[in-house]
Amino acid sequence: MNKIYLSTVGFCLLINITFAQSVKLVYKNKNASTDARVKDLLSRMNLEEKVAQMRIFHANLGIALGTDNKLELKSGIAERLRYGIAGIKNPGEFLEPVKAALLNNQLQKYIVTHNRLGIPALFITESYNGVDAQGCTKFARPINMAASFNRDLVHQTWDIIGREARIRGLHMCHSPEADLSRDPRFGRMSEEFGEDTYLTSQMIISAVTGVQGDFKGLKSTHIGAVTKHFAGYGQVLGGTNFAAIEISPRTLIDEIYPPFKAAVQQAKTLGIMASHGDLNGIASHANYDLLTKVLKNQWGFKGYVVSDANDIARLNFFMKVAETPEDAAMMALKAGMDVDLYSDEAYALLPKLVKTHPELIKYIDAAASRMLRTKFILGLFDSPYVNLESVKENVRTDKALAIAKKMDEESMILLKNKSADSSSILPIGLSNTKYNKIALLGPVLTDGAKADFEKIAGNRFVFSAEKGFDLTNREGDVPKLNTNTKPGFDKLIAMAKQADLCVLFLGGDEFTAKEGFFNNALGDRASIDPVAPQDELIRQVKALGKPIIVVLKHRRTLSINEISKTADAILDCWDASEFGDEAIAKAIFGLINPSGKLPVTVPRTIGQLPFHYSQKEINFKKGYLFIENGPLYPFGYGLSYTTFKYHNLKLSSTAINPNSKITVTVEVTNTGKLTGKEVVQLYIKDLIGSVTRPDKELKDFQKVELKAGETKTVSFTINPEILKFTRADMKFGYEVGDYTVQIGPSSAEGLKSNFRLTSII
């Protein structure tokens, strides 16, 4: 009894001593402030431990789950983790969620118990259209999300992404992209939210706040966002990945910066990723003005700045602005790069460099502090592991799948719905008796499309389905165009002859628009015409006298002149989710009414580029010889199965100053026979400025649902802040003058009225 009693007393004393030690270790005290915990932990770290918090490596170097469900680390991984690590990219990406969580728990425990101070690691993913990992919900891509013009739906989508990532043991995502899509040659176009500054800013706010759980969810249920690529990455010259970026300082401030600034100041993004490219000759990863002066000092960004893959080292061997790898590391560190992604020839060199460059310590301390702060915000020191029992029931939930389907439905754009006799072919209707045999044909038809159409339409119709030919040889790095299309082409024509109605699946796929990775990969194009004999296919099917509905699937804007001229109807679906074909069938048979709008301008030819709607007014003075002037379809355009009338535009005042606001109202009436949703868009045009001004700029939008015959009054507030721009004196501010407000269904049409900014003070 005495022995047991003494043991108990001894155990209690040990617990009390441990508790007292943990209280002294401020960084382990969850009741201490984040700043205090960071300061305390940093003070206890040696140089190697600090630098370890500035490096990320990829799990494919040797992290796996064995057949016995035990963590396996290949040679060299233990050494990489000796002093801890900032983070690891994509651990468990090829495992189903429960197994991934099991792996990540073991990996985190190994890291925490094998570095001196018990510092946990970040596990990082990508999330363009859902968590980039096995077993998670797959959503439509960001360009689709922008086409929905639905802020709340985008927020809900990214909320699910954040939850599904965290439940499998992940903490950050290298997403979303705040770049603007203004060059469809660029293969990564669909990863972005379109060409417009305001629309992209709104989508970024929705995405970042969604994935971060409105910041409140970061402790346990959601993950942090790394908004990228700062800045101007979508404007690479020639539309080719890694090319130079030339953007005027005024355009940079007025058009390129705002989505990133919104991510930092309004959405509180935890991370920012720098751009692969340079910016007017200054490599982005060595750009002090960009990363420190603007991002950290002017905007107050408190998170960490991470490199794009290997780009710090590339300052030396690719950008050639640093003479040695050591110079590259010092250059990036002093510019404001906090974390090195992947390279073993950049920040890995810092411990040795400090011996001869002791001034680097203050930069290392600042960078390591930013990473530690992120980990405290994410609650990793207090709760580093996943509850395995809750994983399965929280991934691919009914709600998640329903949101994915809703995004498909709301992002679909009806570009055309008029036959030669001016009648509308869509919707067909489930009781239709005109079209009994329907052929689903074309090179971007997916395997499950026929089953999805049968599921939606029942046995009332007879469906046939044939892809015919692939657009390319489907080789990942450098795909080649398919030159053996005739057998499949002939089969498509033969099947079209037997049909009453042809639904042609045309456009592009994951091989005709993709990322051109650094080594031996291409993903950009010198043309935006549809590849392979797609134009000829639609011409020959039309020659048969068959009505044609085109389902357009693609990841870049295409100059669809022949398709636009020949098709009776066009449903632009971009790159929808795993349920995309189901949404397409619903739209064709009238179970849903398309309500998407174009997030980009569709040009007639690549020769019109640049061609975003908000260019300077003077850019639209002249067209080109031998082609019709203007876009094929304007930004913000999208039809419905019903019609809408705009009327009774009113301004609460025709004068505004920096201390006042104007309320704008317009009545929108559904003049058709079906319930529909309309995106009411507000544009502002500065009539006279000290510098040449955009033709017009989107400043707000609302998506409203109207029943047949219903009228709603839509209200907007013109805040004077939205009238600021970079003036001739290079100061960002107001100018007295006249403005036109336009409210309508697209950038190309609407009701207009004028107001005046009467003073600037």
mmCIF file of C-alpha atoms in Angstrom, residues 463-733:
data_model
loop_
_atom_site.group_PDB
_atom_site.id
_atom_site.type_symbol
_atom_site.label_atom_id
_atom_site.label_comp_id
_atom_site.label_asym_id
_atom_site.label_seq_id
_atom_site.Cartn_x
_atom_site.Cartn_y
_atom_site.Cartn_z
ATOM 1 C CA PHE A 463 -29.755 7.615 -77.187
ATOM 2 C CA SER A 464 -26.686 6.624 -79.139
ATOM 3 C CA ALA A 465 -23.198 7.768 -78.159
ATOM 4 C CA GLU A 466 -19.846 7.870 -79.920
ATOM 5 C CA LYS A 467 -16.688 9.860 -79.260
ATOM 6 C CA GLY A 468 -15.320 9.217 -82.738
ATOM 7 C CA PHE A 469 -11.751 10.386 -82.239
ATOM 8 C CA ASP A 470 -9.407 11.865 -79.682
ATOM 9 C CA LEU A 471 -8.123 15.390 -80.197
ATOM 10 C CA THR A 472 -4.539 14.372 -79.378
ATOM 11 C CA ASN A 473 -2.480 11.268 -78.686
ATOM 12 C CA ARG A 474 -3.165 12.022 -74.999
ATOM 13 C CA GLU A 475 0.499 11.957 -73.998
ATOM 14 C CA GLY A 476 0.867 14.107 -70.910
ATOM 15 C CA ASP A 477 3.989 16.232 -71.329
ATOM 16 C CA VAL A 478 3.899 17.126 -75.023
ATOM 17 C CA PRO A 479 0.705 15.838 -76.634
ATOM 18 C CA LYS A 480 0.550 15.712 -80.413
ATOM 19 C CA LEU A 481 -2.509 16.378 -82.529
ATOM 20 C CA ASN A 482 -4.332 13.261 -83.666
ATOM 21 C CA THR A 483 -3.884 12.910 -87.431
ATOM 22 C CA ASN A 484 -5.799 9.632 -87.743
ATOM 23 C CA THR A 485 -9.313 11.000 -87.263
ATOM 24 C CA LYS A 486 -11.009 9.852 -90.499
ATOM 25 C CA PRO A 487 -12.302 6.434 -89.340
ATOM 26 C CA GLY A 488 -13.864 7.928 -86.237
ATOM 27 C CA PHE A 489 -15.078 10.982 -88.159
ATOM 28 C CA ASP A 490 -16.876 8.790 -90.692
ATOM 29 C CA LYS A 491 -18.485 6.806 -87.883
ATOM 30 C CA LEU A 492 -19.809 10.017 -86.329
ATOM 31 C CA ILE A 493 -21.363 11.116 -89.615
ATOM 32 C CA ALA A 494 -22.970 7.704 -90.099
ATOM 33 C CA MET A 495 -24.503 7.852 -86.625
ATOM 34 C CA ALA A 496 -25.676 11.429 -87.175
ATOM 35 C CA LYS A 497 -27.600 10.294 -90.255
ATOM 36 C CA GLN A 498 -29.666 7.935 -88.116
ATOM 37 C CA ALA A 499 -30.550 10.545 -85.489
ATOM 38 C CA ASP A 500 -33.376 13.060 -85.236
ATOM 39 C CA LEU A 501 -31.206 15.406 -83.177
ATOM 40 C CA CYS A 502 -27.435 15.608 -82.725
ATOM 41 C CA VAL A 503 -25.754 16.804 -79.543
ATOM 42 C CA LEU A 504 -22.144 17.520 -80.476
ATOM 43 C CA PHE A 505 -19.590 17.562 -77.668
ATOM 44 C CA LEU A 506 -16.875 19.878 -78.938
ATOM 45 C CA GLY A 507 -14.087 22.106 -77.626
ATOM 46 C CA GLY A 508 -10.954 20.987 -75.823
ATOM 47 C CA ASP A 509 -9.727 18.755 -73.023
ATOM 48 C CA GLU A 510 -7.033 18.392 -70.382
ATOM 49 C CA PHE A 511 -4.394 17.809 -73.077
ATOM 50 C CA THR A 512 -5.169 20.844 -75.236
ATOM 51 C CA ALA A 513 -4.951 23.328 -72.335
ATOM 52 C CA LYS A 514 -2.724 22.581 -69.356
ATOM 53 C CA GLU A 515 0.250 23.754 -67.366
ATOM 54 C CA GLY A 516 3.542 23.781 -69.255
ATOM 55 C CA PHE A 517 5.803 22.510 -66.502
ATOM 56 C CA PHE A 518 9.427 23.627 -66.344
ATOM 57 C CA ASN A 519 11.073 20.554 -67.796
ATOM 58 C CA ASN A 520 10.017 19.281 -71.225
ATOM 59 C CA ALA A 521 6.297 19.986 -70.997
ATOM 60 C CA LEU A 522 4.046 22.188 -73.104
ATOM 61 C CA GLY A 523 0.535 23.376 -72.348
ATOM 62 C CA ASP A 524 0.110 26.730 -74.114
ATOM 63 C CA ARG A 525 -1.078 27.233 -77.691
ATOM 64 C CA ALA A 526 -0.264 29.634 -80.519
ATOM 65 C CA SER A 527 -3.838 29.368 -81.814
ATOM 66 C CA ILE A 528 -7.222 29.378 -80.122
ATOM 67 C CA ASP A 529 -9.117 27.718 -82.969
ATOM 68 C CA PRO A 530 -10.650 24.336 -82.081
ATOM 69 C CA VAL A 531 -8.152 21.560 -82.821
ATOM 70 C CA ALA A 532 -8.702 18.533 -85.066
ATOM 71 C CA PRO A 533 -11.565 18.435 -87.626
ATOM 72 C CA GLN A 534 -14.219 19.768 -85.245
ATOM 73 C CA ASP A 535 -15.327 22.613 -87.513
ATOM 74 C CA GLU A 536 -15.626 20.193 -90.406
ATOM 75 C CA LEU A 537 -17.625 17.792 -88.255
ATOM 76 C CA ILE A 538 -20.283 20.376 -87.438
ATOM 77 C CA ARG A 539 -20.426 21.500 -91.080
ATOM 78 C CA GLN A 540 -21.039 17.977 -92.340
ATOM 79 C CA VAL A 541 -23.613 17.165 -89.666
ATOM 80 C CA LYS A 542 -25.442 20.390 -90.558
ATOM 81 C CA ALA A 543 -25.358 19.412 -94.236
ATOM 82 C CA LEU A 544 -27.411 16.359 -93.284
ATOM 83 C CA GLY A 545 -30.205 18.705 -92.258
ATOM 84 C CA LYS A 546 -29.965 17.677 -88.628
ATOM 85 C CA PRO A 547 -30.651 20.104 -85.773
ATOM 86 C CA ILE A 548 -27.501 20.550 -83.711
ATOM 87 C CA ILE A 549 -26.963 21.368 -80.058
ATOM 88 C CA VAL A 550 -23.310 21.975 -79.221
ATOM 89 C CA VAL A 551 -22.055 21.205 -75.751
ATOM 90 C CA LEU A 552 -18.831 23.174 -75.438
ATOM 91 C CA LYS A 553 -16.268 21.752 -73.024
ATOM 92 C CA HIS A 554 -12.909 23.451 -72.748
ATOM 93 C CA ARG A 555 -10.217 24.890 -70.485
ATOM 94 C CA ARG A 556 -9.353 27.926 -72.580
ATOM 95 C CA THR A 557 -11.377 30.428 -74.598
ATOM 96 C CA LEU A 558 -11.805 29.190 -78.163
ATOM 97 C CA SER A 559 -12.600 31.154 -81.304
ATOM 98 C CA ILE A 560 -15.715 29.159 -82.136
ATOM 99 C CA ASN A 561 -16.745 31.003 -85.300
ATOM 100 C CA GLU A 562 -17.952 27.949 -87.231
ATOM 101 C CA ILE A 563 -19.682 26.498 -84.191
ATOM 102 C CA SER A 564 -21.397 29.801 -83.483
ATOM 103 C CA LYS A 565 -22.596 30.156 -87.061
ATOM 104 C CA THR A 566 -23.736 26.564 -87.583
ATOM 105 C CA ALA A 567 -25.150 25.298 -84.299
ATOM 106 C CA ASP A 568 -28.805 25.790 -83.426
ATOM 107 C CA ALA A 569 -27.891 26.068 -79.750
ATOM 108 C CA ILE A 570 -24.669 26.262 -77.741
ATOM 109 C CA LEU A 571 -24.277 25.351 -74.085
ATOM 110 C CA ASP A 572 -20.894 26.540 -72.844
ATOM 111 C CA CYS A 573 -19.929 24.294 -69.922
ATOM 112 C CA TRP A 574 -16.194 25.014 -69.592
ATOM 113 C CA ASP A 575 -14.816 22.215 -67.379
ATOM 114 C CA ALA A 576 -17.583 21.047 -65.084
ATOM 115 C CA SER A 577 -17.450 18.663 -62.138
ATOM 116 C CA GLU A 578 -17.775 14.904 -62.095
ATOM 117 C CA PHE A 579 -21.525 15.500 -62.444
ATOM 118 C CA GLY A 580 -21.251 17.784 -65.461
ATOM 119 C CA ASP A 581 -22.996 15.544 -67.974
ATOM 120 C CA GLU A 582 -25.974 15.192 -65.643
ATOM 121 C CA ALA A 583 -26.311 18.991 -65.517
ATOM 122 C CA ILE A 584 -26.016 19.182 -69.302
ATOM 123 C CA ALA A 585 -28.822 16.672 -69.738
ATOM 124 C CA LYS A 586 -30.977 18.596 -67.265
ATOM 125 C CA ALA A 587 -30.420 21.810 -69.204
ATOM 126 C CA ILE A 588 -31.172 20.251 -72.584
ATOM 127 C CA PHE A 589 -34.429 18.736 -71.328
ATOM 128 C CA GLY A 590 -35.461 21.860 -69.435
ATOM 129 C CA LEU A 591 -35.125 20.635 -65.867
ATOM 130 C CA ILE A 592 -32.830 23.578 -65.188
ATOM 131 C CA ASN A 593 -32.585 27.006 -66.793
ATOM 132 C CA PRO A 594 -29.002 28.114 -67.637
ATOM 133 C CA SER A 595 -27.932 31.251 -65.771
ATOM 134 C CA GLY A 596 -24.164 31.476 -66.232
ATOM 135 C CA LYS A 597 -22.454 34.477 -67.773
ATOM 136 C CA LEU A 598 -19.160 34.718 -69.618
ATOM 137 C CA PRO A 599 -16.264 35.571 -67.264
ATOM 138 C CA VAL A 600 -14.151 36.384 -70.322
ATOM 139 C CA THR A 601 -14.562 37.994 -73.718
ATOM 140 C CA VAL A 602 -14.710 35.524 -76.617
ATOM 141 C CA PRO A 603 -12.707 36.879 -79.588
ATOM 142 C CA ARG A 604 -13.244 35.977 -83.209
ATOM 143 C CA THR A 605 -9.549 35.355 -83.748
ATOM 144 C CA ILE A 606 -6.343 35.262 -81.788
ATOM 145 C CA GLY A 607 -5.229 38.317 -83.768
ATOM 146 C CA GLN A 608 -7.586 40.509 -81.734
ATOM 147 C CA LEU A 609 -5.656 39.912 -78.499
ATOM 148 C CA PRO A 610 -5.530 41.599 -76.077
ATOM 149 C CA PHE A 611 -9.306 41.796 -76.124
ATOM 150 C CA HIS A 612 -10.701 42.065 -72.603
ATOM 151 C CA TYR A 613 -13.757 44.301 -72.431
ATOM 152 C CA SER A 614 -12.220 46.808 -69.988
ATOM 153 C CA GLN A 615 -9.395 47.974 -72.217
ATOM 154 C CA LYS A 616 -8.912 51.665 -72.730
ATOM 155 C CA GLU A 617 -11.643 53.257 -74.798
ATOM 156 C CA ILE A 618 -9.161 54.270 -77.524
ATOM 157 C CA ASN A 619 -8.342 50.589 -78.162
ATOM 158 C CA PHE A 620 -11.794 50.114 -79.674
ATOM 159 C CA LYS A 621 -11.480 52.879 -82.256
ATOM 160 C CA LYS A 622 -10.407 50.563 -85.066
ATOM 161 C CA GLY A 623 -11.185 47.023 -86.048
ATOM 162 C CA TYR A 624 -9.399 44.827 -88.577
ATOM 163 C CA LEU A 625 -9.709 44.306 -92.307
ATOM 164 C CA PHE A 626 -11.757 41.357 -93.505
ATOM 165 C CA ILE A 627 -13.388 40.362 -90.193
ATOM 166 C CA GLU A 628 -16.428 41.653 -88.388
ATOM 167 C CA ASN A 629 -15.528 44.118 -85.665
ATOM 168 C CA GLY A 630 -16.049 43.372 -81.970
ATOM 169 C CA PRO A 631 -16.082 40.153 -79.975
ATOM 170 C CA LEU A 632 -17.872 36.987 -80.938
ATOM 171 C CA TYR A 633 -19.444 37.100 -77.456
ATOM 172 C CA PRO A 634 -18.890 39.894 -74.906
ATOM 173 C CA PHE A 635 -17.880 39.622 -71.261
ATOM 174 C CA GLY A 636 -20.878 39.050 -68.992
ATOM 175 C CA TYR A 637 -22.994 37.582 -71.791
ATOM 176 C CA GLY A 638 -25.337 34.639 -71.291
ATOM 177 C CA LEU A 639 -28.873 33.810 -72.386
ATOM 178 C CA SER A 640 -31.749 32.122 -70.587
ATOM 179 C CA TYR A 641 -34.768 30.044 -71.545
ATOM 180 C CA THR A 642 -36.784 33.048 -70.455
ATOM 181 C CA THR A 643 -36.338 36.746 -71.243
ATOM 182 C CA PHE A 644 -35.667 39.741 -69.011
ATOM 183 C CA LYS A 645 -36.507 43.392 -69.428
ATOM 184 C CA TYR A 646 -34.596 46.190 -67.662
ATOM 185 C CA HIS A 647 -36.488 49.395 -66.986
ATOM 186 C CA ASN A 648 -36.891 52.386 -64.670
ATOM 187 C CA LEU A 649 -33.229 53.061 -63.881
ATOM 188 C CA LYS A 650 -32.958 55.613 -61.058
ATOM 189 C CA LEU A 651 -30.106 57.334 -59.222
ATOM 190 C CA SER A 652 -30.662 58.773 -55.760
ATOM 191 C CA SER A 653 -28.453 61.698 -56.789
ATOM 192 C CA THR A 654 -26.564 62.878 -59.827
ATOM 193 C CA ALA A 655 -23.724 64.187 -57.678
ATOM 194 C CA ILE A 656 -21.279 62.414 -55.383
ATOM 195 C CA ASN A 657 -18.278 63.407 -53.285
ATOM 196 C CA PRO A 658 -15.825 61.381 -51.165
ATOM 197 C CA ASN A 659 -18.178 61.601 -48.179
ATOM 198 C CA SER A 660 -21.408 60.579 -49.902
ATOM 199 C CA LYS A 661 -22.902 57.654 -51.798
ATOM 200 C CA ILE A 662 -25.376 57.120 -54.616
ATOM 201 C CA THR A 663 -28.051 54.449 -54.575
ATOM 202 C CA VAL A 664 -28.885 53.061 -58.002
ATOM 203 C CA THR A 665 -32.049 51.060 -58.589
ATOM 204 C CA VAL A 666 -33.361 49.285 -61.649
ATOM 205 C CA GLU A 667 -36.420 47.146 -62.212
ATOM 206 C CA VAL A 668 -35.948 43.765 -63.866
ATOM 207 C CA THR A 669 -38.968 41.873 -65.202
ATOM 208 C CA ASN A 670 -39.121 38.265 -66.325
ATOM 209 C CA THR A 671 -41.047 38.686 -69.571
ATOM 210 C CA GLY A 672 -40.932 35.012 -70.498
ATOM 211 C CA LYS A 673 -42.812 31.903 -69.449
ATOM 212 C CA LEU A 674 -40.231 30.187 -67.234
ATOM 213 C CA THR A 675 -38.586 30.936 -63.909
ATOM 214 C CA GLY A 676 -35.029 32.074 -64.445
ATOM 215 C CA LYS A 677 -32.005 33.675 -62.821
ATOM 216 C CA GLU A 678 -30.434 36.842 -64.178
ATOM 217 C CA VAL A 679 -27.055 38.369 -63.333
ATOM 218 C CA VAL A 680 -27.681 42.103 -63.110
ATOM 219 C CA GLN A 681 -24.378 43.860 -63.832
ATOM 220 C CA LEU A 682 -23.293 47.395 -62.947
ATOM 221 C CA TYR A 683 -20.551 49.068 -64.985
ATOM 222 C CA ILE A 684 -19.019 52.509 -64.596
ATOM 223 C CA LYS A 685 -17.265 54.557 -67.238
ATOM 224 C CA ASP A 686 -15.058 57.547 -66.418
ATOM 225 C CA LEU A 687 -15.804 60.001 -69.218
ATOM 226 C CA ILE A 688 -12.741 62.260 -68.850
ATOM 227 C CA GLY A 689 -9.528 61.546 -66.945
ATOM 228 C CA SER A 690 -5.998 62.838 -66.635
ATOM 229 C CA VAL A 691 -4.928 59.546 -68.240
ATOM 230 C CA THR A 692 -6.695 57.448 -70.866
ATOM 231 C CA ARG A 693 -9.352 55.415 -69.089
ATOM 232 C CA PRO A 694 -10.991 51.995 -69.506
ATOM 233 C CA ASP A 695 -14.003 51.815 -71.785
ATOM 234 C CA LYS A 696 -15.991 50.608 -68.757
ATOM 235 C CA GLU A 697 -15.402 48.590 -65.599
ATOM 236 C CA LEU A 698 -17.584 46.099 -63.725
ATOM 237 C CA LYS A 699 -18.170 47.463 -60.218
ATOM 238 C CA ASP A 700 -20.941 45.234 -58.851
ATOM 239 C CA PHE A 701 -23.387 42.460 -59.739
ATOM 240 C CA GLN A 702 -26.325 40.589 -58.247
ATOM 241 C CA LYS A 703 -27.823 37.283 -59.261
ATOM 242 C CA VAL A 704 -31.607 37.326 -58.848
ATOM 243 C CA GLU A 705 -34.280 34.717 -59.468
ATOM 244 C CA LEU A 706 -37.546 35.779 -61.076
ATOM 245 C CA LYS A 707 -40.700 33.818 -61.731
ATOM 246 C CA ALA A 708 -42.509 34.286 -65.032
ATOM 247 C CA GLY A 709 -44.048 37.759 -65.058
ATOM 248 C CA GLU A 710 -42.329 38.801 -61.825
ATOM 249 C CA THR A 711 -40.593 42.153 -61.376
ATOM 250 C CA LYS A 712 -37.882 42.856 -58.831
ATOM 251 C CA THR A 713 -36.157 46.098 -57.954
ATOM 252 C CA VAL A 714 -32.396 45.595 -57.800
ATOM 253 C CA SER A 715 -30.397 48.097 -55.789
ATOM 254 C CA PHE A 716 -26.695 48.979 -55.890
ATOM 255 C CA THR A 717 -24.637 51.459 -53.904
ATOM 256 C CA ILE A 718 -21.995 53.502 -55.689
ATOM 257 C CA ASN A 719 -19.308 54.043 -53.081
ATOM 258 C CA PRO A 720 -16.878 56.840 -54.016
ATOM 259 C CA GLU A 721 -13.946 54.497 -53.297
ATOM 260 C CA ILE A 722 -14.653 52.591 -56.503
ATOM 261 C CA LEU A 723 -13.989 55.755 -58.522
ATOM 262 C CA LYS A 724 -10.336 55.955 -57.486
ATOM 263 C CA PHE A 725 -7.580 55.203 -59.974
ATOM 264 C CA THR A 726 -3.911 55.931 -60.575
ATOM 265 C CA ARG A 727 -3.839 59.460 -61.943
ATOM 266 C CA ALA A 728 -1.279 61.176 -64.154
ATOM 267 C CA ASP A 729 0.716 62.114 -61.041
ATOM 268 C CA MET A 730 0.888 58.367 -60.173
ATOM 269 C CA LYS A 731 -1.125 58.955 -57.008
ATOM 270 C CA PHE A 732 -4.083 56.680 -56.391
ATOM 271 C CA GLY A 733 -7.114 58.837 -55.809
#
